[in-house]
């Protein structure tokens, strides 16, 4: 028996598919299970790019010091004023879920603001379509959208080879695992 179980009800990410609809921006206040802190030497320009290019909104700010941005629930970014930022993007990236219908628009919005900031979209061997963006702060941000799962695809075979199989349809096994 696998230690993995279906817990998708915890996530704001909708089931994958070409018609998947992104959830509304989440404006609630919660204890953040994880967040990203990104230093910026131009807080206003950074906020503008993240809002107009990446689709975040300003949850709150401390003028000249910090801006808390969010998209969906659990997609929190703190932009923090700093004297300087790295001259180039690190190899490390942070990824945010999106839906397939958002990928092209995100890429185009970012290209309109910073023409050389976007790589992709591209399809991955783990059934996602990704677009990578280098922000004004030289942060490497990836937006990733799940593609519909095809159990007969090479991707499905690759995942099964490492022990990841789709949950049984209609099977509710959370009770045995939830604590």
PDB file of C-alpha atoms in Angstrom, residues 53-143:
ATOM      1  CA  UNK A  53       3.023  40.978 -15.339  1.00  0.00           C
ATOM      2  CA  UNK A  54       2.526  38.079 -12.935  1.00  0.00           C
ATOM      3  CA  UNK A  55      -1.048  38.711 -11.777  1.00  0.00           C
ATOM      4  CA  UNK A  56      -0.432  39.235  -8.057  1.00  0.00           C
ATOM      5  CA  UNK A  57      -2.207  41.889  -5.984  1.00  0.00           C
ATOM      6  CA  UNK A  58      -1.026  43.947  -3.048  1.00  0.00           C
ATOM      7  CA  UNK A  59      -2.427  42.450   0.143  1.00  0.00           C
ATOM      8  CA  UNK A  60      -0.784  45.167   2.241  1.00  0.00           C
ATOM      9  CA  UNK A  61       2.334  47.258   2.380  1.00  0.00           C
ATOM     10  CA  UNK A  62       4.593  49.212   4.687  1.00  0.00           C
ATOM     11  CA  UNK A  63       5.610  52.200   2.524  1.00  0.00           C
ATOM     12  CA  UNK A  64       9.229  52.106   1.450  1.00  0.00           C
ATOM     13  CA  UNK A  65       9.872  48.894   3.394  1.00  0.00           C
ATOM     14  CA  UNK A  66       7.767  45.911   2.380  1.00  0.00           C
ATOM     15  CA  UNK A  67       4.889  44.869   0.133  1.00  0.00           C
ATOM     16  CA  UNK A  68       2.992  41.617   0.730  1.00  0.00           C
ATOM     17  CA  UNK A  69       1.738  40.248  -2.595  1.00  0.00           C
ATOM     18  CA  UNK A  70      -0.604  37.342  -3.203  1.00  0.00           C
ATOM     19  CA  UNK A  71      -2.348  35.538  -6.038  1.00  0.00           C
ATOM     20  CA  UNK A  72      -4.176  32.407  -4.930  1.00  0.00           C
ATOM     21  CA  UNK A  73      -4.296  31.103  -1.382  1.00  0.00           C
ATOM     22  CA  UNK A  74      -0.802  30.021  -0.284  1.00  0.00           C
ATOM     23  CA  UNK A  75       0.901  32.022  -3.062  1.00  0.00           C
ATOM     24  CA  UNK A  76       2.485  34.730  -0.909  1.00  0.00           C
ATOM     25  CA  UNK A  77       5.476  36.906  -1.776  1.00  0.00           C
ATOM     26  CA  UNK A  78       7.093  39.557   0.388  1.00  0.00           C
ATOM     27  CA  UNK A  79       8.983  42.186  -1.589  1.00  0.00           C
ATOM     28  CA  UNK A  80      11.419  43.836   0.818  1.00  0.00           C
ATOM     29  CA  UNK A  81      13.371  47.039   0.206  1.00  0.00           C
ATOM     30  CA  UNK A  82      17.118  46.396  -0.088  1.00  0.00           C
ATOM     31  CA  UNK A  83      20.206  48.388  -1.022  1.00  0.00           C
ATOM     32  CA  UNK A  84      20.996  46.084  -3.936  1.00  0.00           C
ATOM     33  CA  UNK A  85      19.928  42.884  -5.676  1.00  0.00           C
ATOM     34  CA  UNK A  86      21.979  40.108  -7.321  1.00  0.00           C
ATOM     35  CA  UNK A  87      23.297  41.015 -10.754  1.00  0.00           C
ATOM     36  CA  UNK A  88      21.966  37.793 -12.251  1.00  0.00           C
ATOM     37  CA  UNK A  89      19.239  35.307 -11.466  1.00  0.00           C
ATOM     38  CA  UNK A  90      20.263  32.312  -9.343  1.00  0.00           C
ATOM     39  CA  UNK A  91      19.866  28.750 -10.574  1.00  0.00           C
ATOM     40  CA  UNK A  92      17.241  28.232  -7.869  1.00  0.00           C
ATOM     41  CA  UNK A  93      13.643  29.077  -8.723  1.00  0.00           C
ATOM     42  CA  UNK A  94      10.287  29.301  -6.991  1.00  0.00           C
ATOM     43  CA  UNK A  95       7.191  27.908  -8.714  1.00  0.00           C
ATOM     44  CA  UNK A  96       3.575  28.989  -8.557  1.00  0.00           C
ATOM     45  CA  UNK A  97       0.638  26.944  -9.830  1.00  0.00           C
ATOM     46  CA  UNK A  98      -1.556  28.349 -12.544  1.00  0.00           C
ATOM     47  CA  UNK A  99      -4.014  26.872 -15.045  1.00  0.00           C
ATOM     48  CA  UNK A 100      -3.296  26.146 -18.709  1.00  0.00           C
ATOM     49  CA  UNK A 101      -5.402  29.092 -19.847  1.00  0.00           C
ATOM     50  CA  UNK A 102      -3.137  31.497 -17.925  1.00  0.00           C
ATOM     51  CA  UNK A 103       0.255  30.386 -19.241  1.00  0.00           C
ATOM     52  CA  UNK A 104       0.312  32.280 -22.544  1.00  0.00           C
ATOM     53  CA  UNK A 105      -1.221  35.442 -21.046  1.00  0.00           C
ATOM     54  CA  UNK A 106       1.352  35.462 -18.212  1.00  0.00           C
ATOM     55  CA  UNK A 107       4.167  35.090 -20.728  1.00  0.00           C
ATOM     56  CA  UNK A 108       2.825  37.880 -22.912  1.00  0.00           C
ATOM     57  CA  UNK A 109       2.173  40.251 -19.991  1.00  0.00           C
ATOM     58  CA  UNK A 110       5.730  39.804 -18.763  1.00  0.00           C
ATOM     59  CA  UNK A 111       7.190  40.163 -22.262  1.00  0.00           C
ATOM     60  CA  UNK A 112       5.257  43.420 -22.710  1.00  0.00           C
ATOM     61  CA  UNK A 113       6.846  44.824 -19.532  1.00  0.00           C
ATOM     62  CA  UNK A 114      10.325  43.266 -19.894  1.00  0.00           C
ATOM     63  CA  UNK A 115      10.858  41.740 -23.362  1.00  0.00           C
ATOM     64  CA  UNK A 116      13.770  39.458 -22.431  1.00  0.00           C
ATOM     65  CA  UNK A 117      12.329  38.236 -19.109  1.00  0.00           C
ATOM     66  CA  UNK A 118      10.474  35.134 -20.335  1.00  0.00           C
ATOM     67  CA  UNK A 119      11.559  31.603 -21.259  1.00  0.00           C
ATOM     68  CA  UNK A 120       8.850  29.331 -22.610  1.00  0.00           C
ATOM     69  CA  UNK A 121       6.180  28.167 -22.337  1.00  0.00           C
ATOM     70  CA  UNK A 122       7.477  24.615 -22.517  1.00  0.00           C
ATOM     71  CA  UNK A 123       6.044  21.200 -21.687  1.00  0.00           C
ATOM     72  CA  UNK A 124       7.747  19.044 -19.048  1.00  0.00           C
ATOM     73  CA  UNK A 125       8.096  15.249 -18.674  1.00  0.00           C
ATOM     74  CA  UNK A 126       5.941  15.437 -15.485  1.00  0.00           C
ATOM     75  CA  UNK A 127       2.820  16.661 -17.334  1.00  0.00           C
ATOM     76  CA  UNK A 128       3.002  20.415 -16.828  1.00  0.00           C
ATOM     77  CA  UNK A 129       3.352  23.434 -19.072  1.00  0.00           C
ATOM     78  CA  UNK A 130       5.778  25.940 -17.558  1.00  0.00           C
ATOM     79  CA  UNK A 131       6.850  29.493 -18.204  1.00  0.00           C
ATOM     80  CA  UNK A 132       9.953  30.902 -16.512  1.00  0.00           C
ATOM     81  CA  UNK A 133      10.215  34.608 -15.745  1.00  0.00           C
ATOM     82  CA  UNK A 134      13.176  36.624 -14.470  1.00  0.00           C
ATOM     83  CA  UNK A 135      11.750  39.495 -12.422  1.00  0.00           C
ATOM     84  CA  UNK A 136      13.277  42.984 -12.024  1.00  0.00           C
ATOM     85  CA  UNK A 137      14.885  41.728  -8.778  1.00  0.00           C
ATOM     86  CA  UNK A 138      16.520  38.864 -10.736  1.00  0.00           C
ATOM     87  CA  UNK A 139      14.331  36.256  -9.069  1.00  0.00           C
ATOM     88  CA  UNK A 140      13.671  33.148 -11.167  1.00  0.00           C
ATOM     89  CA  UNK A 141       9.902  32.525 -11.059  1.00  0.00           C
ATOM     90  CA  UNK A 142       8.183  29.578 -12.747  1.00  0.00           C
ATOM     91  CA  UNK A 143       4.463  29.414 -13.376  1.00  0.00           C
TER      92      UNK A 143
END
